[in-house]
Short mmCIF file of C-alpha atoms in Angstrom, two decimals:
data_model
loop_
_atom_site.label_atom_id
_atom_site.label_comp_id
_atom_site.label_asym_id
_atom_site.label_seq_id
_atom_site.Cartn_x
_atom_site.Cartn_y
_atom_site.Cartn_z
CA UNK A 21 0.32 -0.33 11.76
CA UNK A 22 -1.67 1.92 13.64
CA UNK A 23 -1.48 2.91 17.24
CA UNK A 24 -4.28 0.86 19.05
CA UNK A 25 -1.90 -0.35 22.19
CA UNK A 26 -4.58 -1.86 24.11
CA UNK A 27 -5.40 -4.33 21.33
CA UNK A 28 -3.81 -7.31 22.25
CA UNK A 29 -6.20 -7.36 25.99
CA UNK A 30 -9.36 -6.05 24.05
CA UNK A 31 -9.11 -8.62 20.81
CA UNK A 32 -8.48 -11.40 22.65
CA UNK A 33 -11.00 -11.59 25.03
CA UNK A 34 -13.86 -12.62 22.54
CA UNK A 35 -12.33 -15.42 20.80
CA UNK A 36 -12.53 -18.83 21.88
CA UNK A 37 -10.48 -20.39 24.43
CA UNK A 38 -9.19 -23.60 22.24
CA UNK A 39 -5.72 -21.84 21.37
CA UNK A 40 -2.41 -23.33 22.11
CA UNK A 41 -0.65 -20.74 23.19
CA UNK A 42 1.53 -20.33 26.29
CA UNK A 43 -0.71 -18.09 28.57
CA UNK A 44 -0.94 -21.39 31.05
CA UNK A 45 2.87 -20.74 31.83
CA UNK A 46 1.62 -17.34 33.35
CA UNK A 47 1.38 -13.75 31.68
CA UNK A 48 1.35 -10.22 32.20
CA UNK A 49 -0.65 -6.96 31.30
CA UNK A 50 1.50 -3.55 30.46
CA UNK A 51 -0.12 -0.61 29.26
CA UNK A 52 -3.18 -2.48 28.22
CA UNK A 53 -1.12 -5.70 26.19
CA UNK A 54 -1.34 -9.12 27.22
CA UNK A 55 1.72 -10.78 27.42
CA UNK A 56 2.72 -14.49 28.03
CA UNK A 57 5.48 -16.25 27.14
CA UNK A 58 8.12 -16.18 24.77
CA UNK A 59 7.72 -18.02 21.47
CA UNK A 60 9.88 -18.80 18.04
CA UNK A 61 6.61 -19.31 16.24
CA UNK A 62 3.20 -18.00 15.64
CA UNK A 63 0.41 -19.92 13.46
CA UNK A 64 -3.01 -18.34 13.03
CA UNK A 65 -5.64 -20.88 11.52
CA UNK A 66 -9.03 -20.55 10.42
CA UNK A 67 -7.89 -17.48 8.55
CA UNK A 68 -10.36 -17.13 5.52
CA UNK A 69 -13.49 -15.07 5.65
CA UNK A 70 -16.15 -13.52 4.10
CA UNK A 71 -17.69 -9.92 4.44
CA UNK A 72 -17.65 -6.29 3.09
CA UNK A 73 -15.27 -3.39 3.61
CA UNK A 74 -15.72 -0.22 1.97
CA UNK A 75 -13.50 0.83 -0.50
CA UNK A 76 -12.75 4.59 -1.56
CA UNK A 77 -14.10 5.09 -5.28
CA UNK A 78 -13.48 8.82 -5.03
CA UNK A 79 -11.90 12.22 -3.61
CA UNK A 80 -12.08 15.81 -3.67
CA UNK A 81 -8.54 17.02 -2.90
CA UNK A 82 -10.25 20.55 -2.52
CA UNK A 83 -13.24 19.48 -0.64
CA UNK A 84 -11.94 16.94 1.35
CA UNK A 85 -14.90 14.72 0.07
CA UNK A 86 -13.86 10.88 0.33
CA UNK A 87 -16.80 8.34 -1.40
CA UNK A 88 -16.62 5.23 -0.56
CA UNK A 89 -18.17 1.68 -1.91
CA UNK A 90 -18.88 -1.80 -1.09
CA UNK A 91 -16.77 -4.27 -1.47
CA UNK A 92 -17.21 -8.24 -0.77
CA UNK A 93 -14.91 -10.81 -0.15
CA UNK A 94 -14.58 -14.24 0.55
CA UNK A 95 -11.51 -16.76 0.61
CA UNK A 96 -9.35 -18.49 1.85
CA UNK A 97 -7.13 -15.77 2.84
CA UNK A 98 -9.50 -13.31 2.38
CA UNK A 99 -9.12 -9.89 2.97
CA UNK A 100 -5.61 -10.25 2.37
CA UNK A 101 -5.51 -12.47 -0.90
CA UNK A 102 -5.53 -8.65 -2.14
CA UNK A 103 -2.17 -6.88 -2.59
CA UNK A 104 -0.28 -6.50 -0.29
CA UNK A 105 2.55 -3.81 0.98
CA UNK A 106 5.43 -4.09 3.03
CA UNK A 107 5.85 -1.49 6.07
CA UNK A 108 8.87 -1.01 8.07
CA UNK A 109 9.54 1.50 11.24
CA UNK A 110 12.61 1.71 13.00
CA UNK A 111 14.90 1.80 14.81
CA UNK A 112 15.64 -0.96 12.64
CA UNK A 113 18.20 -2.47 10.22
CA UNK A 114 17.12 -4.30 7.49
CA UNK A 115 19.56 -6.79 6.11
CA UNK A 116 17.55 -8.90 3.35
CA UNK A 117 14.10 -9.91 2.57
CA UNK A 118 12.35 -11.68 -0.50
CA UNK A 119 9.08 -12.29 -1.85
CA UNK A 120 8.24 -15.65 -2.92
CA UNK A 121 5.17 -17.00 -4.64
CA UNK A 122 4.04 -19.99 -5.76
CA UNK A 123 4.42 -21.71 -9.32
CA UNK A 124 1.77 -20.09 -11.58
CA UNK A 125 2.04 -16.88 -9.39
CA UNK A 126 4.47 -15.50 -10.91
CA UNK A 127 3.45 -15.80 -14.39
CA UNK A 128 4.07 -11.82 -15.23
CA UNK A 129 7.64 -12.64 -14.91
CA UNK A 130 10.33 -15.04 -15.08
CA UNK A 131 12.99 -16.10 -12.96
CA UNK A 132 16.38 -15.06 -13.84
CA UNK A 133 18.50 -17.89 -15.03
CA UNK A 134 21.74 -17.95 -16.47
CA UNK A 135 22.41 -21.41 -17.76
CA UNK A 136 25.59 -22.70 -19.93
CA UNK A 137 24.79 -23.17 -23.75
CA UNK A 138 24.70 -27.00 -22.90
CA UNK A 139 22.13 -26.38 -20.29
CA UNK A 140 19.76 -24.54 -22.39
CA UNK A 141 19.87 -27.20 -25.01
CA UNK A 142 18.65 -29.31 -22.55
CA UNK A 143 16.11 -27.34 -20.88
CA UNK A 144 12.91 -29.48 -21.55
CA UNK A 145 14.53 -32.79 -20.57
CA UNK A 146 16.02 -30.32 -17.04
CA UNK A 147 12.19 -29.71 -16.85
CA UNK A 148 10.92 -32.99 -16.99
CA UNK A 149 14.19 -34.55 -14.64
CA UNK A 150 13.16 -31.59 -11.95
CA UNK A 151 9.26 -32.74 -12.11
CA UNK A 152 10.69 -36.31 -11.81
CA UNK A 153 12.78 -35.93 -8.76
CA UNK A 154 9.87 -33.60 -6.94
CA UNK A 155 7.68 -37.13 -7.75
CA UNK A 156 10.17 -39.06 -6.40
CA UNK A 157 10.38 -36.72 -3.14
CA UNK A 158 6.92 -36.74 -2.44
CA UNK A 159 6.45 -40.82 -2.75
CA UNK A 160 9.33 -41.31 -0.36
CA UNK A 161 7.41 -42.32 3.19
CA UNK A 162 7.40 -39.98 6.22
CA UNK A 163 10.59 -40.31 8.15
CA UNK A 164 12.80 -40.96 5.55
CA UNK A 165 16.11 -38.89 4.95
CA UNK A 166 16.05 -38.06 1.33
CA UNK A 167 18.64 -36.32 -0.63
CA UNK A 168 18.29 -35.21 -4.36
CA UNK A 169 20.21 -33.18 -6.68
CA UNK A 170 17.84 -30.55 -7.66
CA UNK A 171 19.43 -27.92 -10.57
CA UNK A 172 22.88 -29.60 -9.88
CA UNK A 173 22.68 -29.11 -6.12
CA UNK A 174 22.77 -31.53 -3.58
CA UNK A 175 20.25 -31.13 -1.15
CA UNK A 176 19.01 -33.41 1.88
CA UNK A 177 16.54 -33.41 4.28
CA UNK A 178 13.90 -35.54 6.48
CA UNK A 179 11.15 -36.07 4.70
CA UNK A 180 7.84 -34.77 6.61
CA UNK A 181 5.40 -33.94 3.81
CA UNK A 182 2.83 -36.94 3.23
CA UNK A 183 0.99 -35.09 0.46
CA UNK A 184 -2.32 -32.77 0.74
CA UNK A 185 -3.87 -34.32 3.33
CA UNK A 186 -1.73 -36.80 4.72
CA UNK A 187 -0.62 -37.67 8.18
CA UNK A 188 2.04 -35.95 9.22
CA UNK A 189 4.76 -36.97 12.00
CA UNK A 190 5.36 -35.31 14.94
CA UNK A 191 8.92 -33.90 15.15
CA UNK A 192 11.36 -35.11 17.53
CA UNK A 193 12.61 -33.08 20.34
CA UNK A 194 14.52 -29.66 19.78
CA UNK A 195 13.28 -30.23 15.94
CA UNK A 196 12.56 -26.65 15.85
CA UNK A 197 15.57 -25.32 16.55
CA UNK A 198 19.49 -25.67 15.79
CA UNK A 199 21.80 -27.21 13.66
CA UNK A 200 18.47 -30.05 13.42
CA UNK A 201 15.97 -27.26 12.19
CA UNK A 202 14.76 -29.00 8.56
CA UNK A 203 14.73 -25.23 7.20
CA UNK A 204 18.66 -24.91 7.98
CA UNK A 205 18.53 -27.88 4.80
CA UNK A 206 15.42 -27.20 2.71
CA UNK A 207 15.62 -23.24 2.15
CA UNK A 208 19.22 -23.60 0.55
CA UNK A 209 17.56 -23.20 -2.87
CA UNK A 210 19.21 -23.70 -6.33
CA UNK A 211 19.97 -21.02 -8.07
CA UNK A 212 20.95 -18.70 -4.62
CA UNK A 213 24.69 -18.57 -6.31
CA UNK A 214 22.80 -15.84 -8.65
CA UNK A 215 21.50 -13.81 -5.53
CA UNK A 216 24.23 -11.34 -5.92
CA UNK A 217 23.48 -9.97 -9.28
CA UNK A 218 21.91 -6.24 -9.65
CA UNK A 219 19.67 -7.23 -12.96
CA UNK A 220 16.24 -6.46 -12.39
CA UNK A 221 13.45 -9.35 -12.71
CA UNK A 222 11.39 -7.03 -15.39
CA UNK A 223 14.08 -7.28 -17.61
CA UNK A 224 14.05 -9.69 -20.13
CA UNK A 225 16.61 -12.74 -20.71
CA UNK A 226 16.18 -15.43 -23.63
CA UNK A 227 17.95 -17.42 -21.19
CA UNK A 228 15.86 -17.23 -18.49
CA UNK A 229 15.03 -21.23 -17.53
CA UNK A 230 11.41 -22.89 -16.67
CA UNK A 231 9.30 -22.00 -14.46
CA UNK A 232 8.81 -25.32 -11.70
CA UNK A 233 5.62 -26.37 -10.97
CA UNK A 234 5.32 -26.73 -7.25
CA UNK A 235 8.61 -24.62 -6.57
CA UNK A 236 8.40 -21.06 -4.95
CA UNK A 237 9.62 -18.14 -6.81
CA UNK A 238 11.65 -15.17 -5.55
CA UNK A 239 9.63 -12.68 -7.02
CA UNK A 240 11.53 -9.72 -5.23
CA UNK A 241 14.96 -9.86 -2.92
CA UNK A 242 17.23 -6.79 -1.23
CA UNK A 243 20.37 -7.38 0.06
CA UNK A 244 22.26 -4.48 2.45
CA UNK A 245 25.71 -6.70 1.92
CA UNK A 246 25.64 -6.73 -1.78
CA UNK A 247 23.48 -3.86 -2.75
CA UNK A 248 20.96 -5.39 -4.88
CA UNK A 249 17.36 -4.70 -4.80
CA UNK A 250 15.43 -6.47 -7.37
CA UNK A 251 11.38 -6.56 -8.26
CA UNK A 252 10.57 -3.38 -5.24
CA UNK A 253 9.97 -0.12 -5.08
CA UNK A 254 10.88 1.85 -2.47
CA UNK A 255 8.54 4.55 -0.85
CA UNK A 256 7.39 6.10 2.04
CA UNK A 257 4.89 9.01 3.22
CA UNK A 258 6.72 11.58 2.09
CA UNK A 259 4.59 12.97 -0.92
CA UNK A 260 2.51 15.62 -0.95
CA UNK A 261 2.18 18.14 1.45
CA UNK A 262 6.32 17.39 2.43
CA UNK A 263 7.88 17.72 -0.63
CA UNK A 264 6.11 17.87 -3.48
CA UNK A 265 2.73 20.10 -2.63
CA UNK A 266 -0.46 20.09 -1.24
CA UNK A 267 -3.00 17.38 -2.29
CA UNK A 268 -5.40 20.02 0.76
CA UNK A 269 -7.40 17.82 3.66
CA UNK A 270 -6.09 14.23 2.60
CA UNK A 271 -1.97 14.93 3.67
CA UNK A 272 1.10 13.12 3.04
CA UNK A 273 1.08 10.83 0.31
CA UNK A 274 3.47 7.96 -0.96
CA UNK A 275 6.20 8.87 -3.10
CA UNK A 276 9.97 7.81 -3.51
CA UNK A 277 12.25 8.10 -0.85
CA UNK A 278 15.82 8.29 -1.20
CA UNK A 279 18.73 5.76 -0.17
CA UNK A 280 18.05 6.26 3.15
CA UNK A 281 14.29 6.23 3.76
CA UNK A 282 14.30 9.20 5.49
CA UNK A 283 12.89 12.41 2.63
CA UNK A 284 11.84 12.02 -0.42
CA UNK A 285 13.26 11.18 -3.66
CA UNK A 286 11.67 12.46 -7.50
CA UNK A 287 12.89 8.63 -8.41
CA UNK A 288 12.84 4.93 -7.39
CA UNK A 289 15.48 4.54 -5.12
CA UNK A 290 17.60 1.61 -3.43
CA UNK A 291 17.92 1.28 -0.25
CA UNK A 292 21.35 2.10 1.00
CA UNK A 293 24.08 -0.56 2.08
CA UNK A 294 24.45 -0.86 5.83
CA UNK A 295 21.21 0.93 6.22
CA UNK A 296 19.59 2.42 9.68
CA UNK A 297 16.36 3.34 9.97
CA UNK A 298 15.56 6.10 12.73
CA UNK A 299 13.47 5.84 15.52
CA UNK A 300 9.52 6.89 14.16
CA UNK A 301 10.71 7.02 10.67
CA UNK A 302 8.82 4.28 8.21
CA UNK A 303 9.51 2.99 4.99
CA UNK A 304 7.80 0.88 2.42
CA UNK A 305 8.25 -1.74 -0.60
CA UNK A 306 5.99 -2.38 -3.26
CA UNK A 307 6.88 -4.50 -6.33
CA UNK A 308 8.19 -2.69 -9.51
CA UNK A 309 4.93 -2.95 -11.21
CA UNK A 310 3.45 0.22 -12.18
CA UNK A 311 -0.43 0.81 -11.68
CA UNK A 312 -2.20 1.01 -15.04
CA UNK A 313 -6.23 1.51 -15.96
CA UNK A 314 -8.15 -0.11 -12.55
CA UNK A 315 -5.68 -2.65 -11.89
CA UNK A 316 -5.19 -0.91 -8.86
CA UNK A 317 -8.70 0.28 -8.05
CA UNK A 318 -9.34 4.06 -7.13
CA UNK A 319 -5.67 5.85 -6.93
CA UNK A 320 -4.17 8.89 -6.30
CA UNK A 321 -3.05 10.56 -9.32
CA UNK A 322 -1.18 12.99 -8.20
CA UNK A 323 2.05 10.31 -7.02
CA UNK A 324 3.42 7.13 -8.50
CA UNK A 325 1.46 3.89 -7.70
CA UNK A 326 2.54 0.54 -7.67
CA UNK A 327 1.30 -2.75 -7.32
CA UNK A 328 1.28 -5.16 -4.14
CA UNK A 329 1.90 -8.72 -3.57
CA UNK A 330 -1.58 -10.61 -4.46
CA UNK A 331 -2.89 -14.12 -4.36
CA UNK A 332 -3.82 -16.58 -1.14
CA UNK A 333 -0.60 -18.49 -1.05
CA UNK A 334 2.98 -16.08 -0.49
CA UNK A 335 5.46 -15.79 1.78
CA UNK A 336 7.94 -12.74 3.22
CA UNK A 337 11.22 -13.38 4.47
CA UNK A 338 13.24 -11.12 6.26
CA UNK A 339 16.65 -10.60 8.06
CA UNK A 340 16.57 -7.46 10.62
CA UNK A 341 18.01 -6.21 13.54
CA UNK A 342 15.88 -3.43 16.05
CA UNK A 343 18.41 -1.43 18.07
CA UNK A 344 17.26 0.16 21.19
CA UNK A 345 17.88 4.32 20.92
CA UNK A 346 16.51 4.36 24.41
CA UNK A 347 14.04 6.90 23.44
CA UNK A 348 11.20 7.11 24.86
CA UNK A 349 9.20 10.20 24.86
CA UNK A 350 5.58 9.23 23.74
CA UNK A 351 4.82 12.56 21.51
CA UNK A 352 2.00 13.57 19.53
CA UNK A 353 2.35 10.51 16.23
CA UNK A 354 5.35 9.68 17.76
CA UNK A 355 6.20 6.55 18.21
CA UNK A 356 9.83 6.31 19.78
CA UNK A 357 11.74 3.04 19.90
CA UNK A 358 8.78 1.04 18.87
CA UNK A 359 10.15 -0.94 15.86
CA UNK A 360 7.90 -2.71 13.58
CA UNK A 361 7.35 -5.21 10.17
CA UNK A 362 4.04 -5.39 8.79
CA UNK A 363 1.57 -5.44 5.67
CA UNK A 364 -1.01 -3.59 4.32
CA UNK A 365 -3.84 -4.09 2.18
CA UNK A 366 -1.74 -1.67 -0.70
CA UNK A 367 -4.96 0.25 -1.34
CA UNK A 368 -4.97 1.68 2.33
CA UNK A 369 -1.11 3.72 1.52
CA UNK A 370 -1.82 3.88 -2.19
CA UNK A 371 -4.53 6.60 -0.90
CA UNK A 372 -4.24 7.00 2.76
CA UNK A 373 -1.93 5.03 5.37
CA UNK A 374 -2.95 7.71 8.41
CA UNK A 375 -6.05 9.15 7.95
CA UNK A 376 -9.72 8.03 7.24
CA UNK A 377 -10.10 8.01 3.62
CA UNK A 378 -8.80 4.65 3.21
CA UNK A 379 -10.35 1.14 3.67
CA UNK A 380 -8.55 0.23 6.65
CA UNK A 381 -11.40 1.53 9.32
CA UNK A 382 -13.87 -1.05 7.35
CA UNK A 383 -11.26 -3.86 7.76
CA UNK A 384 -9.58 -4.21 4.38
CA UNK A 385 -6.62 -5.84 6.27
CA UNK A 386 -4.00 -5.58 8.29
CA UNK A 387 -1.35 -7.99 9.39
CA UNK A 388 1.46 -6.64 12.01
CA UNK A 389 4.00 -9.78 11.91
CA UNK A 390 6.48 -8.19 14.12
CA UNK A 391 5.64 -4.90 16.35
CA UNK A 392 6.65 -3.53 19.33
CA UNK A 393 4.43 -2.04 21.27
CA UNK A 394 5.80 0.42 23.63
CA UNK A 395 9.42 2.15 24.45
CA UNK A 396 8.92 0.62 28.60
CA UNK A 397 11.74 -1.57 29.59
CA UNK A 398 9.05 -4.21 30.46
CA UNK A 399 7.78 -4.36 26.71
CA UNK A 400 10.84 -2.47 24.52
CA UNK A 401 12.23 -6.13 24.66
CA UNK A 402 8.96 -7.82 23.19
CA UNK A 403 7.21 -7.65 19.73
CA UNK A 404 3.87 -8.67 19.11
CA UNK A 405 1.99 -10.01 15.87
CA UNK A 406 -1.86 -8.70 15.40
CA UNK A 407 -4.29 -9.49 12.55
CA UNK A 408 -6.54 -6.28 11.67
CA UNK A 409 -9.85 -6.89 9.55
CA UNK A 410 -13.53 -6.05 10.33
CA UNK A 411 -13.32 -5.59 14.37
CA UNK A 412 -15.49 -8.31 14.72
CA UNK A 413 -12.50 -10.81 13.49
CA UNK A 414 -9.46 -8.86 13.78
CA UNK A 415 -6.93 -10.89 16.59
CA UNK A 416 -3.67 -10.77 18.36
CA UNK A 417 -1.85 -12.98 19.98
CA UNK A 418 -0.24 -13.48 23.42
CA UNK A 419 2.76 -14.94 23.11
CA UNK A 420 5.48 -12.76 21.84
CA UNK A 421 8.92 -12.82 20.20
CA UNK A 422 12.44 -11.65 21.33
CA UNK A 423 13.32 -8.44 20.04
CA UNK A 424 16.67 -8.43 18.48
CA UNK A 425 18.07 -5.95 19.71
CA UNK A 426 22.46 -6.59 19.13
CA UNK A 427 22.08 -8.73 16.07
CA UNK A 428 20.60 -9.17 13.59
CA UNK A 429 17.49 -12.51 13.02
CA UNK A 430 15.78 -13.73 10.22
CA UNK A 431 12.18 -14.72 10.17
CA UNK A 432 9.50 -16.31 7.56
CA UNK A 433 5.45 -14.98 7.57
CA UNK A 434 3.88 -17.70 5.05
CA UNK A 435 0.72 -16.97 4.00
CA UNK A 436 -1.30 -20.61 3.29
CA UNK A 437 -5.26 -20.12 1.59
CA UNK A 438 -4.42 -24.10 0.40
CA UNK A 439 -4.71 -24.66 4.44
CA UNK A 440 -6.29 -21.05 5.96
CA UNK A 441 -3.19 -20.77 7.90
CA UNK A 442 -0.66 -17.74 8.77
CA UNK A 443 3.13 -18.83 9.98
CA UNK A 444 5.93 -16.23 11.71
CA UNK A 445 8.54 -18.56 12.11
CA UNK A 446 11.97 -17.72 13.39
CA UNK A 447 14.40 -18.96 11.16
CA UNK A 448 17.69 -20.58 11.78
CA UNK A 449 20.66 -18.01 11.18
CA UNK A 450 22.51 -20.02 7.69
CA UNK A 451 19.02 -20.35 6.01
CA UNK A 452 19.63 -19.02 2.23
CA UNK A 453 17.02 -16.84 0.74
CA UNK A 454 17.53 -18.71 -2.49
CA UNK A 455 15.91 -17.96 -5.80
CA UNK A 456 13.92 -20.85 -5.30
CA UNK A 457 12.25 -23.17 -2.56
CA UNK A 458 10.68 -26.34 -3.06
CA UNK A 459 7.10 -26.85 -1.93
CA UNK A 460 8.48 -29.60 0.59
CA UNK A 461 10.58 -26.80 2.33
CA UNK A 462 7.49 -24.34 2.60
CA UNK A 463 5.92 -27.52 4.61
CA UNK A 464 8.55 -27.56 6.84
CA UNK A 465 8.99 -23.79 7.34
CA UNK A 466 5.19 -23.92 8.05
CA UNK A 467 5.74 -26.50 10.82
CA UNK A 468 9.21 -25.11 12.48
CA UNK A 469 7.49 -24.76 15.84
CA UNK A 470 3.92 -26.90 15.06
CA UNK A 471 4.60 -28.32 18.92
CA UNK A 472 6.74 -25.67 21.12
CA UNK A 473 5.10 -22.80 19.32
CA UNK A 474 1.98 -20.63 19.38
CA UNK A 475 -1.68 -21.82 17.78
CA UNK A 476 -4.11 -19.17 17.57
CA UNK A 477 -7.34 -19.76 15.58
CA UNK A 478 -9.41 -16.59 14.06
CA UNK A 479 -12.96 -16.38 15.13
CA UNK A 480 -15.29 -17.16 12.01
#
């Protein structure tokens, strides 16, 4: 996140005018942001790209020297098919939010299973009935109610997934919404019984099941209720010159933070129960896989570095609640009462999140999913999503969520390369983040608001 308030006005006003957003219904322009309507959904298409950034190949901590390199890309999801971090500012509360990728994805590790003796006998058959009953899901015809016992659970829905490609329907009224939302009944994953247990994923487990083809994969989870935090890190920009020495002209670095995100820690940490982030203060997951050789590109080796989130397909859920500490005094890097989720290309923190020996000037990627903007009673309410890559195709768009401000929400940001698409989707309040999610129930996630919601395509 950085502090360009006038980018929603400025970003906007090259892009094409094909968007379905809401700015028909009227809007408004504070302190430089557009503003239109209200919205439970944001989709950005036409996401991939192609180009260069320059990444940072080497620094002189004494110099203040910073070299820098070329760097292409082109994808689907390109720039950020890269790692990814997860960045959080308060005031905020952060009640639970997972990682899942797809199938393959998570090859590095499995995940954690605890079947009965007579279940593991009968793993491969298990394997072969699950493939069997996704078949049988996908062959039903669009409209139909289906239910299927998937990993002993019972789980129904309406059936609006018509295969790569296919037509799809178009919901019926108020489909988006309520007790009728399809993720209230497709996000109730098997296996979410397990949620509660403090193992982490890296450790091993002969009984760890199959991995799905087609399924989703909790790849990391946090919980403030039960205390677990499995497959993150947690760290913050505390390193360095705060509390561990000078690395000279190049600042704070990342290092652990303790329970409470708020100094810094000399080991990982968990983030404390019942947790409240300050106003201005930030905090940040990355998985619990350690940086070795290059696999993280150029690093600082003066802190620990972890890896990111990578691939073209993934998906963040969280639950959160932003409190308003009526603050409001605009300060030098202050930023009061201006809450905020987003991701980073991991490179930019893993060297430097606030400064300019980093990749993010060059557009290595940025993607603010839920920001707000400004401590003014006419925005404090409203939180924003923005895209940052090269300038030339960075966006934001108009429309803008509901900040929650006395309880707590939970929302989905799925990531799509297969179809160059972004979703921020509101979710309904008993969705499960289960250890699992069938690829039927990413479709529908993905399509929560396809007709009420917000449609904004990135320039090419």
């Amino acid at each position: 996140m950085r502090s360009v308030l006038a980018a929603g006005a400025a970003l906007v006003a090259g892009l094409p005018l094909a968007w379905a957003d809401n700015c028909a219904k009227g809007s408004n322009i504070f302190t430089g942001n557009a503003y239109c309507q209200e919205t439970k959904g944001i989709t950005y298409t036409n996401f991939g790209g192609q180009g260069t950034y320059d990444e940072v190949t080497s620094a002189d901590a004494t110099t203040g020297q910073c070299e820098f390199g070329s760097k292409s890309y082109n994808g689907n999801f390109a720039p950020l098919d890269n790692q990814v971090s997860i960045h959080l500012r308060g005031p905020l509360k952060l009640k639970q939010m997972a990682v899942y990728l797809p199938g393959a994805a998570s090859k590095d590790k499995k995940v954690k299973r605890r079947p009965s003796a007579h279940h593991r006998r009968h793993d491969h058959q298990k394997f072969h009935e699950h493939n069997k009953e996704i078949r049988e899901i996908q062959d039903r015809a669009v409209g139909d109610v289906v239910t299927a016992v998937i990993d002993g659970k019972t789980v129904t829905w309406k059936n609006d997934y018509a295969g790569p490609g296919g037509a799809q329907p178009t919901p019926a009224a108020g489909s988006g919404s309520g007790s009728g939302s399809p993720v209230q009944n497709k996000v109730a994953a098997p296996g979410s019984a397990s949620a509660s247990s403090s193992s982490s994923p890296d450790t091993p487990d002969a009984d760890d099941g199959p991995i799905i083809p087609g399924d989703w994969h909790r790849v990391a989870y946090y919980n403030s209720d039960s205390g677990v935090q499995q497959g993150l890190t947690l760290m913050g920009n505390k390193g360095a010159n705060e509390c561990s020495g000078s690395w000279g002209p190049f600042g704070n670095s990342l290092s652990y933070v303790n329970s409470d995100g708020t100094s810094c820690a000399s080991t990982p940490q968990k983030l404390e129960k019942d947790n409240y982030l300050p106003t201005d203060r930030e905090i940040a997951f990355f998985s619990d896989k350690k940086c070795s050789g290059d696999s993280c590109g150029y690093v600082r080796d003066d802190v620990p570095n972890y890896h990111g989130w990578e691939g073209e397909e993934k998906a963040f859920f969280f639950e959160f609640q932003m409190p308003d500490d009526g603050k409001t005094d605009m300060g030098a890097n202050i930023a009061p009462n201006m809450p905020s989720i987003w991701l980073l290309n991991a490179a930019i923190p893993r060297m430097q999140q606030y400064g300019n020996c980093s990749c993010w000037a060059t557009g290595c990627g940025e993607f603010d999913l839920f920001e707000v903007l400004h401590p003014e009673d006419n925005q404090k309410g409203k939180a924003k999503s923005t895209i940052h890559r090269a300038m030339s195709n960075s966006a934001g768009d108009s429309d803008y969520f509901a900040r929650p401000f006395d309880k707590s929400i939970k929302m989905a940001a799925v990531m799509r390369g297969s179809s160059q698409t972004a979703h921020i989707n509101i979710l309904d309040d008993s969705t499960d983040f289960g250890e699992n999610i069938v690829q039927n129930a990413i479709e529908g996630i993905c399509k929560l608001f396809e007709n009420s919601g917000s449609t904004f395509p990135m320039s090419s």
